[in-house]
Amino acid sequence: MNRIEIDKLTKFYGERQVLDQIDLSVSAHEVVCLIGASGSGKSTLLRCINGLTEFDEGSVRIDGVDIYDPSFGRTGLYKKVGIVFQAYNLFPTMSVLQNITLAPIKVHGRPRAEAEAAAMKLLGLFGLEQYAKSYPEQLSGGQQQRVAIVRSLATEPEVVLLDEVTAALDPELIGEVLKIIRDLKATGMTMVIVTHEMAFARDVADRVCFLDNGRIIEQGEPRRLFSNPENPRTQKFLQRIIESGRLEAKV
Amino acid sequence: MTRRPGKGRRRIALKDRLAPVLVSLVSVVVVFGAVAYFVGSSPQWPRIQLQFFSLEAMLEAAPGVAKGFLVSLQIWLISLVCIGVWALVLAIFRAMGGPWFAPLRVFAIVYVDLFRGLPALLLVLLFGFGIPALNLPGLPKEGLFWGGIALVLSYSAYATEVYRSGIEAVHEGQSMAAKALGLTRWQTLRYAILPQALRNVVPAMLNLVVALQKDVALLSVLGVRDAVREAQIYTARTFNYSSLVVAAILFLLATIPLARLTDHLQRRDRQRRLQGAL
Ligand SMILES: Nc1ncnc2c1ncn2[C@@H]1O[C@H](COP(=O)(O)OP(=O)(O)OP(=O)(O)O)[C@@H](O)[C@H]1O
Ligand SMILES: [Mg+2]
């Protein structure tokens, strides 16, 4: 059974069709990267997976259960699927530790001591324990984004969605965030990653999907897709990327 | 070796900080000195001075006015607490989404439109004279109480808008992150949005706090013996207006430190967060 099963997903913003009959399944422990031009619908697709954005047609299932199935309750879906955004969106009035333990304590009712112990363990795992008492604005962008990733892991999700998590970072900070994602892959986490870092996508993805105008027009194993794109639009998109220097010439 | 630069830096910092203070002091003295000179050279000045700035009359009026000022302060503080809470409730009504809160949202909107549209003085008169005249059983009849209510109702409308602008200024990514973590709308407000909003609205709220302190004087029309009323009583008895100047000085003594205090609190808050527990 697939961990994520997206079936004929269609989404309109007013008159404008943003997602057009998207079919996508992601099996457990798989890492799928979504690439595509700005406005092609990558973020929208990602947000449909955890119910942040409502869609018009089709369905999304997690472990075979429709995300709108009552068995999820109000919070079940958010526990199973974590998401991280481009702008980190940490809560500035809370310390790192409070940011991480907020959902476990207030949403999932875990005792504070237990939630804090678990959070410290997670922070330690990613070399961030010394920032537990810091406030987000005291951290660099890369540190904040790593904390945001840890926050999304605090509810022990089975799927993590990452939306251009390095796009707001200075180049020298991108590496530390990409490393944490690689570590996460090593733990067997199922991930859907929207990214403009093509070299990273080629490296970490099991599969890359190219979105164009709300459709997945090509997908496949990264090395194949990057070196031998079949669809002319994919070719054009990758050509532009290569010209802008964000992907080393074909391997 | 290592001390020297530190010492030098401190000396420069002190000089840097003193220079602007000196410049502003000099300019203030020049401007007010010029005004004082012009006023003082007016042929009417000796008469005015006797009527408004007679030290003797001021000292005589001071105890009464000060007693009234304490009453003003009490009304002010109690109203502040009521306004802070009531306006927050209204702002939360407006910020809560969903059909369940629709009636409360509409109520908050109508409330703000209504009470922002009416002059505070009119409300004070209406409540202070109108409601006691109705002779409703079980309700207080003092003008002080109802005048206070009128002030709270009126200022809450403004304060609600201040809270609301603070809430809306919080980036929508915060709500999205909270929702993705599974927080309810209320939890999102309570833990993510309001703490930031409250921090943002301190300066705007302070303006209301100072304005309210002055508008407490409106209750004097109901016969409440606040600072202004006490000053008027003295004036009526002696035909000397120095008591009003005493009241003015007391108001300034209360509001100016308040502004400085808030500046200080904001600065300290920012520093605490910057240093944190690194
Ligand atoms: N809340 C919204 N209301 C109306 N239109 C929207 C909204 N959000 C997104 N859109 C539109 O939907 C389309 C897809 O947006 P989306 O954010 O999913 O693109 P994207 O592929 O993530 O782009 P980017 O790489 O710039 O992040 C765009 O044309 C965008 O203008
Ligand atoms: Mg996007």
Coordinates of C-alpha atoms and ligand atoms in Angstrom, one line a residue:
Chain A
M1 CA 0.0 0.0 0.0
N2 CA 1.2 3.5 -0.8
R3 CA 1.9 5.9 2.0
I4 CA 0.5 8.8 -0.1
E5 CA -2.0 8.2 -2.9
I6 CA -3.1 11.2 -4.9
D7 CA -5.9 10.6 -7.3
K8 CA -7.1 13.0 -10.0
L9 CA -6.5 16.0 -7.8
T10 CA -7.9 19.2 -9.3
K11 CA -7.9 22.6 -7.8
F12 CA -9.2 26.0 -9.0
Y13 CA -8.4 29.5 -7.6
G14 CA -11.5 31.2 -9.0
E15 CA -11.4 30.7 -12.7
R16 CA -7.8 29.7 -12.8
Q17 CA -7.0 26.0 -12.8
V18 CA -4.0 25.4 -10.6
L19 CA -3.9 21.6 -10.4
D20 CA -5.2 19.5 -13.3
Q21 CA -6.0 15.8 -12.5
I22 CA -2.8 15.1 -10.6
D23 CA -2.0 11.5 -10.0
L24 CA 0.9 10.7 -7.7
S25 CA 1.6 8.0 -5.3
V26 CA 4.5 7.9 -2.9
S27 CA 5.4 4.6 -1.2
A28 CA 6.8 4.4 2.4
H29 CA 10.4 5.6 2.8
E30 CA 10.3 7.1 -0.7
V31 CA 11.6 10.7 -1.3
V32 CA 9.9 12.5 -4.1
C33 CA 11.1 15.9 -5.4
L34 CA 8.7 18.2 -7.2
I35 CA 10.3 20.6 -9.6
G36 CA 8.8 23.1 -12.0
A37 CA 8.6 26.8 -12.9
S38 CA 7.2 29.3 -10.5
G39 CA 3.4 29.2 -10.5
S40 CA 3.2 25.6 -11.7
G41 CA 1.3 24.6 -8.6
K42 CA 4.0 22.9 -6.5
S43 CA 3.1 24.6 -3.2
T44 CA -0.6 24.1 -3.8
L45 CA -0.1 20.4 -4.4
L46 CA 1.9 20.1 -1.3
R47 CA -0.7 21.9 0.8
C48 CA -3.5 19.7 -0.5
I49 CA -1.7 16.7 0.9
N50 CA -2.1 17.8 4.5
G51 CA -5.4 19.5 4.1
L52 CA -4.0 23.1 4.4
T53 CA -5.6 23.9 1.1
E54 CA -8.9 22.5 0.0
F55 CA -9.2 21.0 -3.5
D56 CA -12.2 20.8 -5.9
E57 CA -12.0 17.3 -7.2
G58 CA -10.1 14.0 -6.7
S59 CA -8.8 12.6 -3.5
V60 CA -5.8 12.3 -1.3
R61 CA -5.2 9.2 0.9
I62 CA -2.6 8.6 3.5
D63 CA -2.0 4.9 4.2
G64 CA -5.1 4.2 2.3
V65 CA -7.4 6.5 4.4
D66 CA -8.9 9.6 2.7
I67 CA -7.6 12.7 4.5
Y68 CA -11.2 13.9 5.1
D69 CA -12.1 10.5 6.6
P70 CA -13.7 11.1 10.1
S71 CA -11.3 8.5 11.5
F72 CA -8.5 11.1 11.4
G73 CA -10.4 13.2 13.9
R74 CA -9.6 16.9 14.0
T75 CA -5.8 16.5 14.5
G76 CA -4.9 13.0 13.2
L77 CA -3.8 14.2 9.8
Y78 CA -1.6 16.9 11.2
K79 CA 0.1 14.3 13.4
K80 CA 0.8 12.0 10.5
V81 CA 2.0 14.6 8.0
G82 CA 4.4 17.4 9.0
I83 CA 5.2 20.4 6.8
V84 CA 8.0 22.9 6.7
F85 CA 7.8 26.3 4.8
Q86 CA 10.2 28.5 3.0
A87 CA 9.9 31.2 5.7
Y88 CA 10.4 28.8 8.6
N89 CA 7.3 30.4 10.4
L90 CA 8.6 29.7 13.9
F91 CA 6.7 31.5 16.6
P92 CA 8.9 34.4 17.6
T93 CA 7.6 34.8 21.2
M94 CA 8.4 31.2 22.1
S95 CA 11.8 29.6 22.7
V96 CA 13.0 26.9 20.4
L97 CA 11.9 24.3 23.0
Q98 CA 8.5 25.9 23.3
N99 CA 8.1 26.0 19.5
I100 CA 8.8 22.3 19.3
T101 CA 6.7 21.1 22.2
L102 CA 3.7 23.3 21.5
A103 CA 1.8 20.8 19.3
P104 CA 2.8 17.7 21.3
I105 CA 1.5 19.3 24.5
K106 CA -1.5 21.4 23.4
V107 CA -2.7 19.4 20.4
H108 CA -1.8 15.8 21.3
G109 CA -2.0 16.0 25.0
R110 CA 1.5 14.7 25.9
P111 CA 2.8 15.5 29.4
R112 CA 5.1 18.4 29.3
A113 CA 8.1 16.6 30.8
E114 CA 7.8 13.8 28.3
A115 CA 7.4 16.2 25.3
E116 CA 10.4 18.2 26.4
A117 CA 12.5 15.1 26.8
A118 CA 11.5 14.0 23.3
A119 CA 12.2 17.5 21.9
M120 CA 15.7 17.6 23.5
K121 CA 16.4 14.2 22.0
L122 CA 15.4 15.4 18.6
L123 CA 17.4 18.6 18.9
G124 CA 20.4 16.5 20.0
L125 CA 20.0 14.2 17.0
F126 CA 20.5 17.2 14.7
G127 CA 23.1 18.9 16.7
L128 CA 20.8 21.8 17.9
E129 CA 20.5 21.1 21.6
Q130 CA 22.4 24.2 22.6
Y131 CA 19.7 26.4 21.0
A132 CA 16.8 24.9 23.1
K133 CA 16.4 28.1 25.2
S134 CA 17.1 30.5 22.4
Y135 CA 14.5 32.6 20.7
P136 CA 14.1 32.3 16.9
E137 CA 15.4 35.8 16.2
Q138 CA 18.7 34.9 17.9
L139 CA 19.4 32.2 15.3
S140 CA 20.6 32.3 11.8
G141 CA 18.3 31.5 9.0
G142 CA 19.8 28.1 8.6
Q143 CA 19.5 27.3 12.3
Q144 CA 15.9 28.6 12.3
Q145 CA 15.0 26.3 9.3
R146 CA 16.6 23.3 11.0
V147 CA 14.6 24.1 14.1
A148 CA 11.4 24.3 11.9
I149 CA 12.2 20.9 10.5
V150 CA 12.7 19.5 14.0
R151 CA 9.3 21.1 15.0
S152 CA 7.6 19.3 12.2
L153 CA 9.1 16.0 13.5
A154 CA 8.0 16.5 17.1
T155 CA 4.6 14.8 16.5
E156 CA 6.4 11.8 15.0
P157 CA 4.9 12.2 11.5
E158 CA 5.1 9.4 8.9
V159 CA 5.4 11.9 6.1
V160 CA 7.2 15.3 5.9
L161 CA 6.4 17.9 3.3
L162 CA 9.1 20.4 2.5
D163 CA 8.3 23.5 0.5
E164 CA 11.4 25.3 -0.8
V165 CA 13.0 25.2 2.6
T166 CA 16.3 26.6 1.4
A167 CA 14.9 29.3 -0.9
A168 CA 15.1 32.1 1.8
L169 CA 18.6 31.2 2.9
D170 CA 22.0 32.6 2.1
P171 CA 24.0 30.2 0.0
E172 CA 26.5 29.4 2.8
L173 CA 23.6 28.3 5.0
I174 CA 21.9 26.0 2.5
G175 CA 24.2 23.1 3.1
E176 CA 23.4 22.6 6.8
V177 CA 19.7 22.4 6.0
L178 CA 20.2 20.0 3.1
K179 CA 22.2 17.9 5.4
I180 CA 19.4 17.5 7.9
I181 CA 17.1 16.4 5.1
R182 CA 19.7 13.8 4.0
D183 CA 19.8 12.6 7.6
L184 CA 16.1 12.4 7.6
K185 CA 16.1 10.3 4.5
A186 CA 18.6 8.0 6.2
T187 CA 16.0 7.4 8.9
G188 CA 13.6 6.2 6.3
M189 CA 11.3 9.2 6.4
T190 CA 8.8 9.5 3.6
M191 CA 9.2 13.0 2.1
V192 CA 7.7 15.1 -0.7
I193 CA 10.2 18.0 -1.4
V194 CA 9.6 21.1 -3.5
T195 CA 12.9 22.4 -4.4
H196 CA 14.9 24.6 -6.8
E197 CA 18.1 22.9 -5.8
M198 CA 18.5 20.6 -8.7
A199 CA 21.8 19.1 -7.7
F200 CA 20.2 18.3 -4.3
A201 CA 17.1 16.8 -5.9
R202 CA 19.3 14.6 -8.1
D203 CA 21.2 13.5 -5.1
V204 CA 18.4 12.8 -2.6
A205 CA 15.4 12.0 -4.6
D206 CA 14.2 8.5 -5.4
R207 CA 11.9 10.1 -8.0
V208 CA 11.6 13.5 -9.5
C209 CA 8.3 14.9 -10.8
F210 CA 8.2 17.8 -13.2
L211 CA 5.2 20.0 -12.8
D212 CA 4.0 22.3 -15.6
N213 CA 0.8 24.3 -15.5
G214 CA -0.7 22.1 -12.8
R215 CA 0.2 18.8 -14.4
I216 CA 2.9 16.3 -13.8
I217 CA 4.2 16.0 -17.3
E218 CA 7.2 13.9 -16.6
Q219 CA 8.6 11.9 -13.8
G220 CA 11.3 9.4 -13.2
E221 CA 14.5 8.4 -11.5
P222 CA 16.5 11.6 -11.1
R223 CA 19.6 10.6 -13.1
R224 CA 17.5 9.6 -16.0
L225 CA 15.2 12.7 -15.8
F226 CA 18.0 15.2 -15.5
S227 CA 20.3 13.7 -18.1
N228 CA 17.6 12.5 -20.6
P229 CA 14.4 14.4 -20.2
E230 CA 11.8 13.1 -22.7
N231 CA 9.3 15.9 -22.7
P232 CA 10.3 19.0 -24.6
R233 CA 9.0 21.2 -21.8
T234 CA 11.1 19.4 -19.3
Q235 CA 14.1 19.8 -21.6
K236 CA 13.4 23.6 -21.9
F237 CA 13.0 24.0 -18.1
L238 CA 16.2 22.1 -17.3
Q239 CA 18.1 24.0 -20.1
R240 CA 17.2 27.2 -18.3
I241 CA 18.3 25.8 -15.0
I242 CA 21.6 24.7 -16.5
E243 CA 22.1 28.1 -18.0
S244 CA 21.5 29.8 -14.7
G245 CA 24.2 27.6 -13.2
R246 CA 22.0 25.7 -10.7
L247 CA 22.8 22.3 -12.1
E248 CA 26.2 21.1 -13.2
A249 CA 26.2 20.1 -16.8
K250 CA 24.8 16.7 -17.6
V251 CA 26.5 13.8 -15.8
Chain B
M1 CA 46.6 46.7 26.3
T2 CA 43.2 45.3 26.0
R3 CA 41.7 47.9 28.3
R4 CA 42.6 50.9 26.4
P5 CA 40.3 50.6 23.4
G6 CA 37.4 49.8 25.8
K7 CA 38.1 53.0 27.8
G8 CA 38.3 55.0 24.6
R9 CA 35.1 53.6 23.3
R10 CA 33.3 54.4 26.4
R11 CA 34.4 58.0 26.4
I12 CA 33.3 58.4 22.8
A13 CA 30.0 56.8 23.6
L14 CA 29.4 59.2 26.4
K15 CA 30.2 62.2 24.3
D16 CA 28.0 60.8 21.5
R17 CA 25.2 60.5 23.9
L18 CA 25.6 63.9 25.6
A19 CA 25.8 65.9 22.4
P20 CA 22.2 65.4 21.2
V21 CA 20.9 66.0 24.8
L22 CA 22.7 69.3 24.9
V23 CA 21.5 70.3 21.5
S24 CA 17.9 69.5 22.4
L25 CA 18.2 71.3 25.8
V26 CA 19.5 74.4 24.2
S27 CA 16.8 74.4 21.5
V28 CA 14.1 73.9 24.0
V29 CA 15.4 76.7 26.2
V30 CA 15.6 79.0 23.2
V31 CA 12.1 78.3 21.9
F32 CA 10.4 78.4 25.3
G33 CA 12.5 81.4 26.3
A34 CA 11.3 83.3 23.2
V35 CA 7.7 82.4 23.9
A36 CA 8.1 83.5 27.6
Y37 CA 9.7 86.7 26.5
F38 CA 6.8 87.6 24.2
V39 CA 4.2 86.7 26.7
G40 CA 6.0 88.4 29.5
S41 CA 6.3 91.6 27.5
S42 CA 2.5 91.8 26.9
P43 CA 0.9 94.7 28.9
Q44 CA -1.7 92.2 30.2
W45 CA 0.9 89.8 31.7
P46 CA 1.0 91.0 35.3
R47 CA -2.8 90.6 35.6
I48 CA -2.7 87.1 33.9
Q49 CA 0.2 86.1 36.1
L50 CA -1.8 86.9 39.2
Q51 CA -4.9 85.1 38.0
F52 CA -3.2 82.0 36.6
F53 CA 0.2 81.6 38.1
S54 CA -0.2 83.0 41.6
L55 CA 2.1 80.8 43.8
E56 CA 0.0 81.6 46.8
A57 CA -3.2 80.5 45.2
M58 CA -1.6 77.4 43.8
L59 CA -0.4 76.3 47.2
E60 CA -3.8 77.0 48.6
A61 CA -5.6 75.0 45.9
A62 CA -3.1 72.2 45.8
P63 CA -4.5 69.9 48.5
G64 CA -8.0 69.9 47.0
V65 CA -6.8 69.5 43.5
A66 CA -4.5 66.7 44.5
K67 CA -7.3 64.9 46.3
G68 CA -9.3 65.2 43.1
F69 CA -6.4 64.0 41.1
L70 CA -6.3 60.8 43.2
V71 CA -9.9 60.3 42.3
S72 CA -9.0 60.8 38.6
L73 CA -6.2 58.3 38.9
Q74 CA -8.4 55.7 40.4
I75 CA -11.1 56.1 37.7
W76 CA -8.3 56.0 35.1
L77 CA -6.7 52.8 36.4
I78 CA -9.9 50.9 36.9
S79 CA -11.2 52.0 33.4
L80 CA -7.9 50.9 31.9
V81 CA -8.2 47.4 33.2
C82 CA -11.8 47.1 32.0
I83 CA -11.0 48.6 28.6
G84 CA -7.9 46.3 28.2
V85 CA -10.0 43.2 28.9
W86 CA -13.2 44.1 27.2
A87 CA -11.5 45.3 24.0
L88 CA -9.4 42.1 23.9
V89 CA -12.6 40.1 24.1
L90 CA -14.1 42.1 21.2
A91 CA -11.0 41.8 19.1
I92 CA -11.0 38.0 19.7
F93 CA -14.6 37.9 18.6
R94 CA -13.6 39.5 15.4
A95 CA -10.5 37.3 14.8
M96 CA -12.3 34.0 15.3
G97 CA -13.4 32.4 12.1
G98 CA -16.2 30.0 11.3
P99 CA -20.0 30.2 11.3
W100 CA -20.2 29.7 15.1
F101 CA -18.6 33.1 15.7
A102 CA -20.5 35.0 13.0
P103 CA -23.0 36.6 15.4
L104 CA -20.2 37.6 17.8
R105 CA -18.2 39.0 14.9
V106 CA -21.1 41.1 13.7
F107 CA -21.7 42.2 17.3
A108 CA -18.1 43.4 17.6
I109 CA -18.3 45.3 14.3
V110 CA -21.5 47.0 15.1
Y111 CA -20.2 47.8 18.6
V112 CA -17.0 49.5 17.3
D113 CA -18.9 51.5 14.6
L114 CA -21.4 52.7 17.2
F115 CA -19.1 53.7 20.0
R116 CA -16.4 55.1 17.8
G117 CA -19.0 57.2 16.1
L118 CA -20.2 58.9 19.2
P119 CA -18.4 61.7 21.1
A120 CA -17.2 60.5 24.5
L121 CA -18.7 63.5 26.2
L122 CA -22.2 62.6 24.8
L123 CA -21.9 59.1 26.1
V124 CA -20.8 60.4 29.5
L125 CA -23.9 62.7 29.6
L126 CA -26.2 60.0 28.3
F127 CA -25.1 57.3 30.7
G128 CA -24.3 59.6 33.7
F129 CA -27.6 61.4 33.7
G130 CA -29.8 59.1 31.7
I131 CA -29.4 55.7 33.3
P132 CA -29.7 56.9 37.0
A133 CA -32.8 58.8 35.9
L134 CA -34.4 55.5 34.8
N135 CA -34.4 54.4 38.4
L136 CA -33.7 50.8 37.5
P137 CA -33.9 48.5 40.5
G138 CA -30.7 46.8 41.5
L139 CA -28.4 49.1 39.5
P140 CA -26.1 51.7 41.0
K141 CA -27.2 55.3 40.6
E142 CA -24.0 57.2 41.0
G143 CA -22.9 59.4 38.1
L144 CA -19.3 58.2 38.8
F145 CA -20.2 54.6 38.0
W146 CA -22.1 55.3 34.8
G147 CA -19.7 57.9 33.6
G148 CA -17.0 55.4 34.1
I149 CA -19.0 52.8 32.1
A150 CA -19.4 55.3 29.3
L151 CA -15.7 55.9 29.1
V152 CA -15.0 52.2 29.1
L153 CA -17.5 51.6 26.3
S154 CA -16.2 54.4 24.2
Y155 CA -12.5 53.7 24.6
S156 CA -13.0 49.9 24.2
A157 CA -14.1 50.7 20.6
Y158 CA -10.7 52.3 19.8
A159 CA -8.7 49.8 21.8
T160 CA -10.5 46.9 19.8
E161 CA -9.3 48.5 16.6
V162 CA -5.7 48.8 18.0
Y163 CA -5.8 45.1 19.0
R164 CA -7.2 44.2 15.6
S165 CA -4.5 46.0 13.7
G166 CA -1.9 44.2 15.8
I167 CA -3.5 40.9 15.1
E168 CA -3.7 41.5 11.4
A169 CA -0.1 42.7 11.3
V170 CA 1.1 39.2 12.3
H171 CA 2.2 37.4 9.2
E172 CA -0.2 34.9 7.8
G173 CA 2.5 32.3 7.7
Q174 CA 2.2 32.1 11.5
S175 CA -1.5 31.0 11.2
M176 CA -0.6 28.5 8.5
A177 CA 2.2 27.0 10.6
A178 CA -0.1 26.8 13.6
K179 CA -2.8 25.2 11.5
A180 CA -0.4 22.7 10.1
L181 CA 0.6 21.7 13.7
G182 CA -3.0 21.0 14.4
L183 CA -3.8 24.0 16.6
T184 CA -7.4 25.1 16.7
R185 CA -8.2 28.7 15.7
W186 CA -8.4 29.6 19.4
Q187 CA -5.1 27.9 20.2
T188 CA -3.6 29.7 17.2
L189 CA -4.7 33.0 18.5
R190 CA -3.8 32.2 22.1
Y191 CA -0.3 30.8 21.6
A192 CA 0.9 32.2 18.2
I193 CA -0.9 35.4 17.2
L194 CA -1.9 37.3 20.4
P195 CA 1.5 37.3 22.1
Q196 CA 3.0 38.9 19.0
A197 CA 0.0 41.2 18.5
L198 CA 0.2 42.4 22.1
R199 CA 3.9 43.1 21.8
N200 CA 3.2 45.1 18.6
V201 CA 0.4 47.3 19.9
V202 CA 2.1 48.7 23.0
P203 CA 2.9 52.1 21.5
A204 CA -0.5 52.6 20.0
M205 CA -2.2 51.5 23.2
L206 CA -0.1 53.9 25.2
N207 CA -1.6 56.8 23.2
L208 CA -5.0 55.6 24.3
V209 CA -3.8 55.3 27.9
V210 CA -2.6 58.9 27.9
A211 CA -5.7 60.1 26.1
L212 CA -8.0 58.3 28.6
Q213 CA -6.2 59.9 31.5
K214 CA -7.2 63.3 30.1
D215 CA -10.7 62.3 29.2
V216 CA -11.4 61.2 32.8
A217 CA -11.9 64.9 33.3
L218 CA -15.1 64.5 31.3
L219 CA -16.7 63.0 34.3
S220 CA -16.5 66.3 36.0
V221 CA -19.6 67.4 34.1
L222 CA -21.5 64.7 36.2
G223 CA -20.3 66.3 39.4
V224 CA -17.6 63.7 40.0
R225 CA -15.0 65.5 42.2
D226 CA -11.9 64.8 40.1
A227 CA -8.9 67.1 39.7
V228 CA -10.6 69.4 37.1
R229 CA -13.8 69.6 39.2
E230 CA -11.8 70.4 42.4
A231 CA -9.9 73.1 40.5
Q232 CA -13.1 74.6 39.2
I233 CA -14.6 74.7 42.7
Y234 CA -11.6 76.6 43.9
T235 CA -11.9 79.0 40.9
A236 CA -15.6 79.6 41.6
R237 CA -14.8 80.4 45.2
T238 CA -11.8 82.7 44.7
F239 CA -12.1 83.9 41.1
N240 CA -8.5 82.8 40.7
Y241 CA -7.5 80.3 37.9
S242 CA -4.2 79.1 39.4
S243 CA -5.9 75.9 40.6
L244 CA -6.4 74.9 36.9
V245 CA -2.6 75.3 36.4
V246 CA -2.1 73.0 39.4
A247 CA -4.3 70.4 37.7
A248 CA -2.4 70.8 34.4
I249 CA 0.9 70.2 36.2
L250 CA -0.4 67.1 37.9
F251 CA -1.6 65.7 34.6
L252 CA 1.7 66.3 32.9
L253 CA 3.6 64.8 35.9
A254 CA 1.6 61.6 35.4
T255 CA 1.7 61.3 31.6
I256 CA 5.2 62.2 30.8
P257 CA 6.9 59.6 32.9
L258 CA 4.4 57.1 31.5
A259 CA 5.7 57.7 28.0
R260 CA 9.3 57.3 29.2
L261 CA 8.4 54.1 31.1
T262 CA 6.8 52.5 28.1
D263 CA 9.9 53.3 25.9
H264 CA 12.0 51.7 28.6
L265 CA 9.8 48.6 28.8
Q266 CA 9.9 48.1 25.1
R267 CA 13.7 48.5 25.0
R268 CA 14.2 46.0 27.8
D269 CA 11.8 43.5 26.2
R270 CA 13.7 43.7 23.0
Q271 CA 17.1 43.2 24.7
R272 CA 15.8 40.3 26.8
R273 CA 14.8 38.5 23.6
L274 CA 18.1 39.4 21.9
Q275 CA 20.3 38.1 24.7
G276 CA 18.0 35.3 25.7
A277 CA 19.7 32.3 27.3
L278 CA 22.4 31.9 24.7
Ligands
LIG1 N1 -4.3 31.9 -2.2 C1 -4.3 32.0 -3.6 N2 -5.3 32.7 -4.3 C2 -5.3 32.8 -5.6 N3 -4.4 32.2 -6.4 C3 -3.4 31.5 -5.8 C4 -3.3 31.4 -4.4 N4 -2.2 30.7 -4.1 C5 -1.6 30.4 -5.3 N5 -2.3 30.9 -6.3 C6 -2.0 30.7 -7.7 O1 -1.9 29.4 -8.0 C7 -0.8 29.1 -8.9 C8 0.1 28.1 -8.3 O2 0.7 28.6 -7.1 P1 1.8 27.8 -6.3 O3 2.1 28.6 -5.1 O4 1.2 26.4 -6.0 O5 3.0 27.7 -7.3 P2 4.4 27.2 -7.1 O6 4.7 26.2 -8.1 O7 4.6 26.8 -5.6 O8 5.3 28.5 -7.4 P3 6.6 29.1 -6.6 O9 7.8 28.3 -7.2 O10 6.7 30.5 -7.1 O11 6.5 28.9 -5.2 C9 -0.1 30.5 -9.1 O12 -0.6 31.0 -10.4 C10 -0.6 31.3 -8.0 O13 -0.8 32.6 -8.5
MG2 MG 5.7 27.6 -4.0

